[in-house]
Amino acid sequence: MTPEEFRVAGHQLIDWIADYRTDVEQRPVKAQVEPGEVKRALPATPPEGTEGIEALLSDLDDIVVPGTFMAQHPMHFGWFPSNAALSSVLGDMASSGLGGLGISWESCPSLTEVEEVVCDWMRQLTGLSNAWSGAINDTASTSTLTGLLVARERATGLSQNAAGMQAMAQPLVVYATEQSHSSVAKAALLAGFGWDNIRIVATDPVTYAMDPSALADAIAVDVAAIRLPAAIIATTGTTSVTAMDPVAAIVDVARVNNVWVHLDAAMAGSAMLLPEYRHLWDGVEGVDSVSWNPHKWMGTILDCSLFYMRDVELLNRVMSTNPTYLRSAVDGEVTQYRDWGIPLGRRFRAMKLWFQLRIDGVEALQERLRRDLANAQWFSELVVSAGAPWSVVAPVQLQTVCVRHEPVVDGVALSGEALDAHTQQWIKTLNESGSTFLSGAVIDGRWMARVSIGVEATERHHLERLWLLMNEAAGSV
Ligand code: PLP
């Protein structure tokens, strides 16, 4: 494709994207395909000749869009918001169009230095001190794994330089809670800790936040058994109920035992753009690594996970590679992001954040986040004031409201497995209608529904409609 052909096709694609985004609300929220349907619609063998952009746009309309969950639909309240601000989409396109090669500072100095500056802007915007330096990873899963790898190496005095963890006399232990994201256990397993050395620390029965005294007890048991407490994963904004682990108290426990603290703020990081919410990660200056996802509520198109460390020298020692074919005259003077994580090659991810911040502006972003937080409070009050059979089952910390509908059947309130079946059925009814979408989760052994607010297009009237739909769905099953 020549640049001139690209210009023509590119304009058509931009028009297609703008039309698609304009019409998103007219479409069903849930993807309208059965398993295997998209595959069956595609030829089994690759094309031999050439095809124009028109053929591709037509397949986008006929095959891809019906097979796409409408994450940008204002009636989407599932999982966590995964906004894709169009300003950041432009940045992503600029990054692809530039075709930069991110394997060293020399291979694309602007890629490195825009990333350094944008990470520093984000540091300032979330109130972190200038002790922190940041990089952009693909996902929080990678950031947690990176944090745990460095924690492992600190605990073992850089065992990787000799026989590694396998030579350690004491097993290394990681601490998390039942509410931690599944990526935490995955990272601990990949980093070699093993299931036997992952401790599930008790949480507060009301807030679901990690109990620091239970953490201290768990560490004491391991120390007494000659095991080595290596890392604690604290979470602000857990996935099921957005619980906030008490970071300052966890840091206090960690310090006594010289244990690494990684803070997973994948969801709540966006709220730290609002000074009035920063108390939710009080103590953050005492953790060792922290990450959060602008690709969630803040709205930078996936993938964009910020990862901050204070001891960058240690990070670089753990991650460093220095092959002859990558050496240059400026080594030692510049940031080499390949020494900040697992991959060598990196995309110009900072571009999408840079575009978003500059085009949308921080004030508008803050205003949108505040709108969503106010909507969540309003929705929660609506459910509470409606009363039985509805209830709000966890504190509303941010933009997620966890609810349950517990009807009385033949004079007896539904409970146990019958209540679970009822909850799952009304969520399914709602989701299959295509009008809206919620996801469920289990808390205290029972299913509940999560109303996760925060799609860029969601306004109060969408929540009013959701409430009507929820009542219809729950009342009819
Ligand atoms: N941590 C928390 C608290 C999350 O809610 C999620 C995803 O929702 C993750 C980590 C994983 O995020 P990612 O998809 O960026 O790996």
Coordinates of C-alpha atoms and ligand atoms in Angstrom, one line a residue:
M1 CA 0.0 0.0 0.0
T2 CA 1.4 3.4 -1.0
P3 CA 1.0 6.4 1.2
E4 CA -1.5 7.8 -1.3
E5 CA -3.5 4.6 -1.2
F6 CA -3.3 4.7 2.6
R7 CA -4.6 8.3 2.5
V8 CA -7.8 7.3 0.6
A9 CA -8.5 4.1 2.5
G10 CA -7.6 5.8 5.8
H11 CA -10.2 8.5 5.3
Q12 CA -12.8 5.8 4.7
L13 CA -11.8 4.0 7.8
I14 CA -12.0 7.1 10.0
D15 CA -15.5 7.8 8.6
W16 CA -16.4 4.2 9.4
I17 CA -15.1 4.6 13.0
A18 CA -16.9 7.9 13.5
D19 CA -20.2 6.4 12.2
Y20 CA -19.8 3.3 14.3
R21 CA -19.2 5.3 17.5
T22 CA -22.2 7.6 16.7
D23 CA -24.5 4.6 16.3
V24 CA -23.3 2.5 19.2
E25 CA -26.3 3.2 21.4
Q26 CA -28.6 1.8 18.7
R27 CA -27.0 -1.6 18.9
P28 CA -27.6 -4.4 21.4
V29 CA -25.0 -4.3 24.2
K30 CA -24.2 -8.0 24.1
A31 CA -22.5 -9.5 21.1
Q32 CA -25.1 -11.1 18.9
V33 CA -23.3 -14.3 17.9
E34 CA -23.1 -17.9 19.0
P35 CA -19.7 -19.5 19.6
G36 CA -18.1 -20.3 16.3
E37 CA -20.3 -18.0 14.3
V38 CA -17.6 -15.5 13.5
K39 CA -15.1 -18.2 12.5
R40 CA -17.7 -19.8 10.2
A41 CA -18.3 -16.5 8.4
L42 CA -14.6 -16.2 7.5
P43 CA -13.0 -18.1 4.6
A44 CA -11.0 -21.1 5.8
T45 CA -8.1 -20.3 3.5
P46 CA -6.1 -17.0 3.2
P47 CA -6.8 -14.6 0.3
E48 CA -4.4 -14.9 -2.7
G49 CA -5.2 -11.8 -4.6
T50 CA -5.8 -8.2 -3.4
E51 CA -8.9 -6.8 -1.8
G52 CA -9.9 -3.2 -1.3
I53 CA -10.8 -1.4 1.9
E54 CA -14.5 -1.6 0.9
A55 CA -14.5 -5.4 1.3
L56 CA -12.9 -5.1 4.7
L57 CA -15.3 -2.3 5.8
S58 CA -18.2 -4.5 4.7
D59 CA -16.9 -7.4 6.7
L60 CA -16.5 -5.1 9.7
D61 CA -20.2 -4.3 9.4
D62 CA -21.4 -7.8 8.7
I63 CA -19.1 -10.0 10.7
V64 CA -17.0 -8.1 13.2
V65 CA -19.5 -5.6 14.7
P66 CA -22.2 -8.3 15.5
G67 CA -19.4 -10.3 17.1
T68 CA -18.3 -7.3 19.3
F69 CA -19.5 -6.6 22.8
M70 CA -20.4 -2.9 22.9
A71 CA -18.1 -1.8 25.6
Q72 CA -18.7 1.8 24.7
H73 CA -22.5 1.5 24.9
P74 CA -24.0 3.8 27.6
M75 CA -26.1 0.9 28.9
H76 CA -23.0 -1.3 29.6
F77 CA -22.5 -1.7 33.3
G78 CA -20.5 -5.0 33.3
W79 CA -17.0 -5.8 34.7
F80 CA -15.2 -2.4 34.8
P81 CA -15.5 0.4 32.3
S82 CA -13.1 0.0 29.4
N83 CA -13.4 3.4 27.8
A84 CA -11.7 4.0 24.5
A85 CA -11.6 7.8 24.3
L86 CA -11.5 8.8 20.6
S87 CA -8.6 11.2 21.4
S88 CA -6.6 8.3 22.6
V89 CA -7.6 6.3 19.5
L90 CA -6.1 9.1 17.4
G91 CA -2.9 8.7 19.5
D92 CA -2.9 5.0 18.9
M93 CA -3.2 5.6 15.1
A94 CA -0.4 8.1 15.2
S95 CA 1.8 5.6 17.1
S96 CA 1.0 2.9 14.4
G97 CA 1.5 5.3 11.6
L98 CA 4.8 6.4 12.9
G99 CA 6.0 2.9 12.9
G100 CA 8.7 3.6 15.6
L101 CA 10.9 0.8 16.8
G102 CA 11.1 0.7 20.6
I103 CA 14.0 -1.6 21.4
S104 CA 16.4 1.0 22.9
W105 CA 16.6 4.8 23.4
E106 CA 18.6 5.0 20.1
S107 CA 16.1 3.1 18.1
C108 CA 13.4 5.8 18.8
P109 CA 14.5 8.5 21.3
S110 CA 11.0 10.2 21.1
L111 CA 9.3 7.0 22.1
T112 CA 11.4 6.8 25.3
E113 CA 11.2 10.4 26.2
V114 CA 7.5 11.0 25.5
E115 CA 6.9 8.0 27.7
E116 CA 9.1 9.4 30.5
V117 CA 7.3 12.8 30.3
V118 CA 3.8 11.4 30.1
C119 CA 4.5 9.0 33.0
D120 CA 5.7 12.0 35.0
W121 CA 2.6 14.0 34.1
M122 CA 0.5 11.1 35.3
R123 CA 2.5 10.9 38.5
Q124 CA 1.8 14.6 39.2
L125 CA -1.8 14.2 38.3
T126 CA -2.3 11.4 40.8
G127 CA -0.4 13.2 43.6
L128 CA 2.6 10.9 43.8
S129 CA 5.9 12.4 45.0
N130 CA 8.8 12.9 42.6
A131 CA 10.5 9.8 44.2
W132 CA 8.6 7.7 41.6
S133 CA 9.5 7.0 38.0
G134 CA 7.1 5.3 35.6
A135 CA 6.8 3.1 32.5
I136 CA 3.8 1.9 30.5
N137 CA 3.1 -1.8 30.4
D138 CA 0.4 -3.5 28.4
T139 CA -1.7 -4.6 31.4
A140 CA -1.9 -4.7 35.1
S141 CA -1.2 -8.4 35.0
T142 CA 2.2 -7.7 33.5
S143 CA 2.8 -4.9 36.1
T144 CA 2.0 -7.2 39.0
L145 CA 4.3 -9.9 37.6
T146 CA 7.0 -7.3 37.2
G147 CA 6.5 -6.1 40.8
L148 CA 6.7 -9.7 42.1
L149 CA 9.8 -10.6 40.1
V150 CA 11.6 -7.6 41.6
A151 CA 10.2 -8.5 45.1
R152 CA 11.5 -12.0 44.7
E153 CA 15.0 -10.8 43.8
R154 CA 15.1 -8.3 46.6
A155 CA 14.1 -11.0 49.1
T156 CA 16.8 -13.4 47.8
G157 CA 19.6 -10.9 47.4
L158 CA 19.4 -11.3 43.6
S159 CA 19.3 -15.1 43.6
Q160 CA 18.9 -15.0 39.8
N161 CA 22.6 -14.2 39.5
A162 CA 23.4 -17.7 41.0
A163 CA 21.1 -20.7 41.2
G164 CA 17.9 -18.7 41.5
M165 CA 15.0 -19.4 43.8
Q166 CA 15.6 -23.1 43.6
A167 CA 18.6 -22.8 45.8
M168 CA 16.9 -20.9 48.6
A169 CA 16.8 -22.7 51.9
Q170 CA 13.5 -21.0 52.8
P171 CA 10.4 -20.9 50.7
L172 CA 9.3 -17.4 49.7
V173 CA 5.8 -16.3 50.6
V174 CA 3.3 -13.9 48.9
Y175 CA 0.3 -12.3 50.7
A176 CA -3.0 -11.3 49.1
T177 CA -6.7 -11.6 49.8
E178 CA -9.6 -13.5 48.4
Q179 CA -10.6 -10.2 46.8
S180 CA -7.3 -9.8 44.9
H181 CA -7.6 -10.1 41.1
S182 CA -6.9 -13.5 39.5
S183 CA -3.9 -11.9 37.9
V184 CA -2.2 -11.7 41.3
A185 CA -2.2 -15.5 41.9
K186 CA -1.2 -16.0 38.2
A187 CA 1.8 -13.6 38.7
A188 CA 2.8 -15.4 41.9
L189 CA 2.7 -18.7 40.2
L190 CA 4.6 -17.5 37.1
A191 CA 7.2 -15.9 39.4
G192 CA 7.8 -19.3 41.0
F193 CA 6.3 -18.8 44.4
G194 CA 3.8 -21.8 44.1
W195 CA 0.3 -22.2 45.4
D196 CA 1.6 -23.5 48.7
N197 CA 3.3 -20.1 49.3
I198 CA 0.4 -17.8 48.5
R199 CA -1.4 -16.7 51.7
I200 CA -5.0 -15.6 51.5
V201 CA -5.2 -13.0 54.3
A202 CA -8.5 -12.4 56.0
T203 CA -10.6 -9.3 55.1
D204 CA -12.9 -7.1 57.0
P205 CA -16.4 -8.6 57.0
V206 CA -18.0 -5.2 56.0
T207 CA -15.5 -3.5 53.7
Y208 CA -13.8 -6.6 52.3
A209 CA -10.5 -4.8 52.8
M210 CA -7.3 -6.7 53.9
D211 CA -7.1 -6.9 57.7
P212 CA -3.6 -5.7 58.6
S213 CA -3.6 -7.6 61.9
A214 CA -4.4 -10.8 60.1
L215 CA -1.6 -10.0 57.7
A216 CA 0.8 -9.5 60.6
D217 CA -0.3 -12.8 62.1
A218 CA 0.1 -14.6 58.8
I219 CA 3.6 -13.2 58.4
A220 CA 4.5 -14.2 62.0
V221 CA 3.4 -17.8 61.4
D222 CA 5.6 -18.0 58.3
V223 CA 8.6 -16.4 60.0
A224 CA 8.2 -18.9 62.9
A225 CA 8.1 -21.8 60.4
I226 CA 11.4 -20.5 58.8
R227 CA 9.7 -19.3 55.6
L228 CA 10.6 -16.0 54.0
P229 CA 7.8 -13.4 53.6
A230 CA 8.7 -11.7 50.3
A231 CA 5.8 -9.7 49.0
I232 CA 2.3 -8.3 49.8
I233 CA -0.1 -7.4 47.0
A234 CA -2.5 -4.7 48.3
T235 CA -5.4 -3.6 46.1
T236 CA -7.2 -0.4 45.9
G237 CA -10.4 -1.1 44.1
T238 CA -10.8 -4.8 44.1
T239 CA -12.6 -6.4 41.2
S240 CA -15.8 -7.7 42.7
V241 CA -16.6 -5.0 45.2
T242 CA -14.0 -2.2 44.8
A243 CA -12.7 -2.8 48.3
M244 CA -9.8 -0.6 49.4
D245 CA -7.0 -2.3 51.3
P246 CA -5.6 0.0 54.0
V247 CA -2.3 0.8 52.3
A248 CA -0.7 2.7 55.2
A249 CA -1.4 0.0 57.8
I250 CA -0.1 -2.7 55.3
V251 CA 3.1 -0.7 54.8
D252 CA 3.6 -0.5 58.5
V253 CA 3.4 -4.3 58.8
A254 CA 5.6 -4.8 55.7
R255 CA 8.3 -2.5 57.1
V256 CA 8.7 -4.5 60.3
N257 CA 9.4 -7.6 58.2
N258 CA 11.1 -6.0 55.2
V259 CA 8.5 -7.3 52.8
W260 CA 7.9 -5.8 49.4
V261 CA 4.5 -4.1 48.9
H262 CA 3.1 -4.0 45.4
L263 CA -0.1 -1.9 45.1
D264 CA -2.6 -3.0 42.4
A265 CA -4.7 0.1 41.8
A266 CA -5.7 -1.1 38.3
M267 CA -9.2 0.3 38.8
A268 CA -8.9 3.0 41.5
G269 CA -5.9 4.7 39.9
S270 CA -8.3 6.8 37.7
A271 CA -10.0 8.1 40.9
M272 CA -6.6 9.4 42.1
L273 CA -6.9 12.1 39.4
L274 CA -9.3 13.6 41.9
P275 CA -7.5 15.1 44.9
E276 CA -10.6 14.4 47.1
Y277 CA -10.3 10.6 46.5
R278 CA -6.5 10.3 47.2
H279 CA -7.1 9.4 50.9
L280 CA -8.2 6.0 49.5
W281 CA -4.5 5.2 48.8
D282 CA -3.0 6.9 51.9
G283 CA 0.3 5.3 52.5
V284 CA 1.1 4.8 48.8
E285 CA 4.4 6.6 49.3
G286 CA 5.6 3.7 51.4
V287 CA 4.9 0.9 48.9
D288 CA 7.6 -0.4 46.6
S289 CA 5.8 -0.6 43.3
V290 CA 2.4 0.6 42.1
S291 CA 0.4 0.1 39.0
W292 CA -2.9 1.3 37.5
N293 CA -4.8 1.1 34.3
P294 CA -5.6 4.3 32.3
H295 CA -7.2 1.7 29.9
K296 CA -10.1 1.2 32.3
W297 CA -12.2 4.1 33.6
M298 CA -9.9 6.9 32.6
G299 CA -10.5 5.8 29.0
T300 CA -7.1 5.4 27.3
I301 CA -7.7 2.8 24.6
L302 CA -6.4 -0.7 25.7
D303 CA -3.5 -1.4 26.4
C304 CA -2.1 1.1 28.8
S305 CA -1.1 0.2 32.4
L306 CA 1.1 2.6 34.3
F307 CA 3.9 1.0 36.5
Y308 CA 5.8 3.1 39.0
M309 CA 8.8 2.2 41.1
R310 CA 11.0 4.2 43.5
D311 CA 14.1 1.9 43.3
V312 CA 14.6 1.9 39.6
E313 CA 18.2 0.8 40.0
L314 CA 17.0 -2.5 41.5
L315 CA 14.3 -2.9 38.8
N316 CA 17.0 -2.4 36.1
R317 CA 19.3 -4.9 37.8
V318 CA 16.6 -7.5 37.7
M319 CA 15.5 -6.8 34.2
S320 CA 18.7 -5.7 32.5
T321 CA 20.0 -7.2 29.3
N322 CA 23.0 -5.7 27.5
P323 CA 23.6 -7.6 24.3
T324 CA 26.3 -6.2 22.0
Y325 CA 23.8 -5.6 19.2
L326 CA 21.9 -3.1 21.3
R327 CA 24.8 -1.1 22.7
S328 CA 25.2 2.6 21.8
A329 CA 27.3 5.6 22.7
V330 CA 24.6 7.1 25.0
D331 CA 24.2 4.0 27.3
G332 CA 24.3 5.2 30.9
E333 CA 22.9 8.6 30.0
V334 CA 19.4 7.6 28.9
T335 CA 16.5 5.5 30.0
Q336 CA 16.4 2.1 28.4
Y337 CA 12.9 0.9 28.9
R338 CA 13.9 -2.7 28.0
D339 CA 15.4 -2.8 31.4
W340 CA 12.1 -1.9 33.1
G341 CA 10.2 -5.0 32.3
I342 CA 9.8 -8.3 30.4
P343 CA 9.6 -7.4 26.7
L344 CA 12.4 -6.0 24.6
G345 CA 10.3 -4.3 21.9
R346 CA 7.7 -1.7 23.0
R347 CA 5.0 0.2 21.2
F348 CA 4.7 3.9 21.4
R349 CA 2.0 3.5 24.0
A350 CA 2.6 6.9 25.6
M351 CA 1.3 8.5 22.4
K352 CA -2.3 7.6 23.2
L353 CA -2.1 9.0 26.7
W354 CA -0.4 12.1 25.4
F355 CA -3.1 12.7 22.8
Q356 CA -5.9 12.1 25.3
L357 CA -4.5 14.4 27.9
R358 CA -3.9 17.2 25.4
I359 CA -7.1 16.9 23.3
D360 CA -9.6 16.1 26.1
G361 CA -7.9 18.1 28.9
V362 CA -7.5 17.1 32.5
E363 CA -10.4 19.2 33.7
A364 CA -12.9 17.6 31.5
L365 CA -11.6 14.2 32.5
Q366 CA -12.0 15.0 36.2
E367 CA -15.5 16.3 35.6
R368 CA -16.5 13.0 33.9
L369 CA -15.1 10.9 36.8
R370 CA -16.9 13.1 39.3
R371 CA -20.1 12.6 37.3
D372 CA -19.7 8.8 37.4
L373 CA -19.0 8.9 41.2
A374 CA -22.1 11.0 41.8
N375 CA -24.2 8.7 39.6
A376 CA -23.0 5.7 41.6
Q377 CA -24.0 7.4 44.9
W378 CA -27.4 8.3 43.4
F379 CA -28.0 4.8 42.1
S380 CA -27.0 3.3 45.5
E381 CA -29.4 5.6 47.3
L382 CA -32.1 4.6 44.8
V383 CA -31.7 0.9 45.6
V384 CA -31.4 1.5 49.4
S385 CA -34.5 3.7 49.4
A386 CA -36.5 1.1 47.3
G387 CA -35.7 -1.4 50.2
A388 CA -36.5 -5.1 50.2
P389 CA -36.3 -7.2 48.2
W390 CA -33.4 -5.1 46.9
S391 CA -30.2 -4.4 48.9
V392 CA -26.8 -2.9 48.4
V393 CA -24.4 -5.6 49.6
A394 CA -21.0 -3.8 49.8
P395 CA -19.9 -0.2 50.6
V396 CA -19.9 2.0 47.4
Q397 CA -16.3 3.2 47.4
L398 CA -16.1 4.4 43.8
Q399 CA -18.4 3.8 40.8
T400 CA -19.5 0.2 41.4
V401 CA -22.7 -0.7 43.2
C402 CA -23.1 -4.3 44.3
V403 CA -26.8 -5.3 44.6
R404 CA -28.9 -8.3 45.4
H405 CA -32.6 -9.0 44.9
E406 CA -34.0 -11.4 47.5
P407 CA -37.6 -12.0 46.9
V408 CA -40.0 -13.7 49.4
V409 CA -41.5 -16.8 47.9
D410 CA -44.4 -18.5 49.7
G411 CA -43.7 -16.4 52.7
V412 CA -40.0 -17.3 52.9
A413 CA -37.1 -15.2 51.7
L414 CA -35.2 -16.9 49.0
S415 CA -31.7 -18.1 50.2
G416 CA -28.9 -20.4 49.5
E417 CA -28.7 -22.0 46.1
A418 CA -32.2 -20.9 45.2
L419 CA -31.2 -17.3 45.7
D420 CA -28.1 -17.9 43.6
A421 CA -30.2 -19.4 40.8
H422 CA -32.6 -16.4 41.0
T423 CA -29.7 -13.9 40.8
Q424 CA -28.0 -15.6 37.9
Q425 CA -31.3 -15.9 36.1
W426 CA -32.4 -12.3 36.3
I427 CA -28.9 -11.1 35.2
K428 CA -29.1 -13.5 32.3
T429 CA -32.6 -12.3 31.3
L430 CA -31.3 -8.7 31.4
N431 CA -28.2 -9.4 29.4
E432 CA -29.9 -11.4 26.8
S433 CA -32.4 -8.6 26.2
G434 CA -29.5 -6.7 24.6
S435 CA -30.8 -3.5 26.3
T436 CA -28.2 -3.4 29.0
F437 CA -25.5 -5.6 30.5
L438 CA -24.4 -6.3 34.1
S439 CA -21.9 -8.9 35.4
G440 CA -22.3 -11.0 38.5
A441 CA -19.7 -12.1 41.1
V442 CA -19.7 -14.1 44.3
I443 CA -19.3 -12.4 47.6
D444 CA -19.4 -14.3 50.9
G445 CA -20.3 -17.4 49.0
R446 CA -23.4 -15.9 47.3
W447 CA -23.9 -14.4 43.8
M448 CA -24.7 -10.7 43.5
A449 CA -24.9 -8.3 40.6
R450 CA -22.4 -5.5 40.0
V451 CA -23.6 -2.2 38.5
S452 CA -20.3 -0.8 37.3
I453 CA -20.8 2.8 36.2
G454 CA -18.3 4.7 34.1
V455 CA -18.8 4.4 30.4
E456 CA -18.0 7.7 28.8
A457 CA -21.5 8.0 27.3
T458 CA -23.4 7.0 30.4
E459 CA -25.7 9.7 31.9
R460 CA -28.2 9.7 34.7
H461 CA -31.1 8.8 32.4
H462 CA -29.4 5.6 31.4
L463 CA -29.3 4.6 35.1
E464 CA -32.9 5.4 35.5
R465 CA -33.6 3.1 32.6
L466 CA -31.4 0.4 34.0
W467 CA -33.3 0.5 37.3
L468 CA -36.6 -0.1 35.4
L469 CA -35.1 -2.9 33.5
M470 CA -33.6 -4.5 36.6
N471 CA -37.0 -4.4 38.3
E472 CA -38.7 -6.0 35.3
A473 CA -36.1 -8.7 35.0
A474 CA -35.9 -9.6 38.7
G475 CA -39.7 -9.4 39.1
S476 CA -40.3 -11.8 36.2
V477 CA -38.1 -14.7 37.1
Ligands
PLP1 N1 -6.3 -5.8 39.0 C1 -7.6 -5.4 39.2 C2 -8.0 -4.9 40.5 C3 -8.5 -5.5 38.1 O1 -9.8 -5.2 38.3 C4 -8.0 -6.1 36.9 C5 -9.0 -6.2 35.8 O2 -10.1 -5.8 35.8 C6 -6.7 -6.4 36.8 C7 -5.9 -6.3 37.9 C8 -6.2 -7.0 35.5 O3 -6.1 -6.0 34.6 P1 -5.4 -6.2 33.2 O4 -6.4 -6.7 32.2 O5 -4.8 -4.9 32.8 O6 -4.3 -7.3 33.3

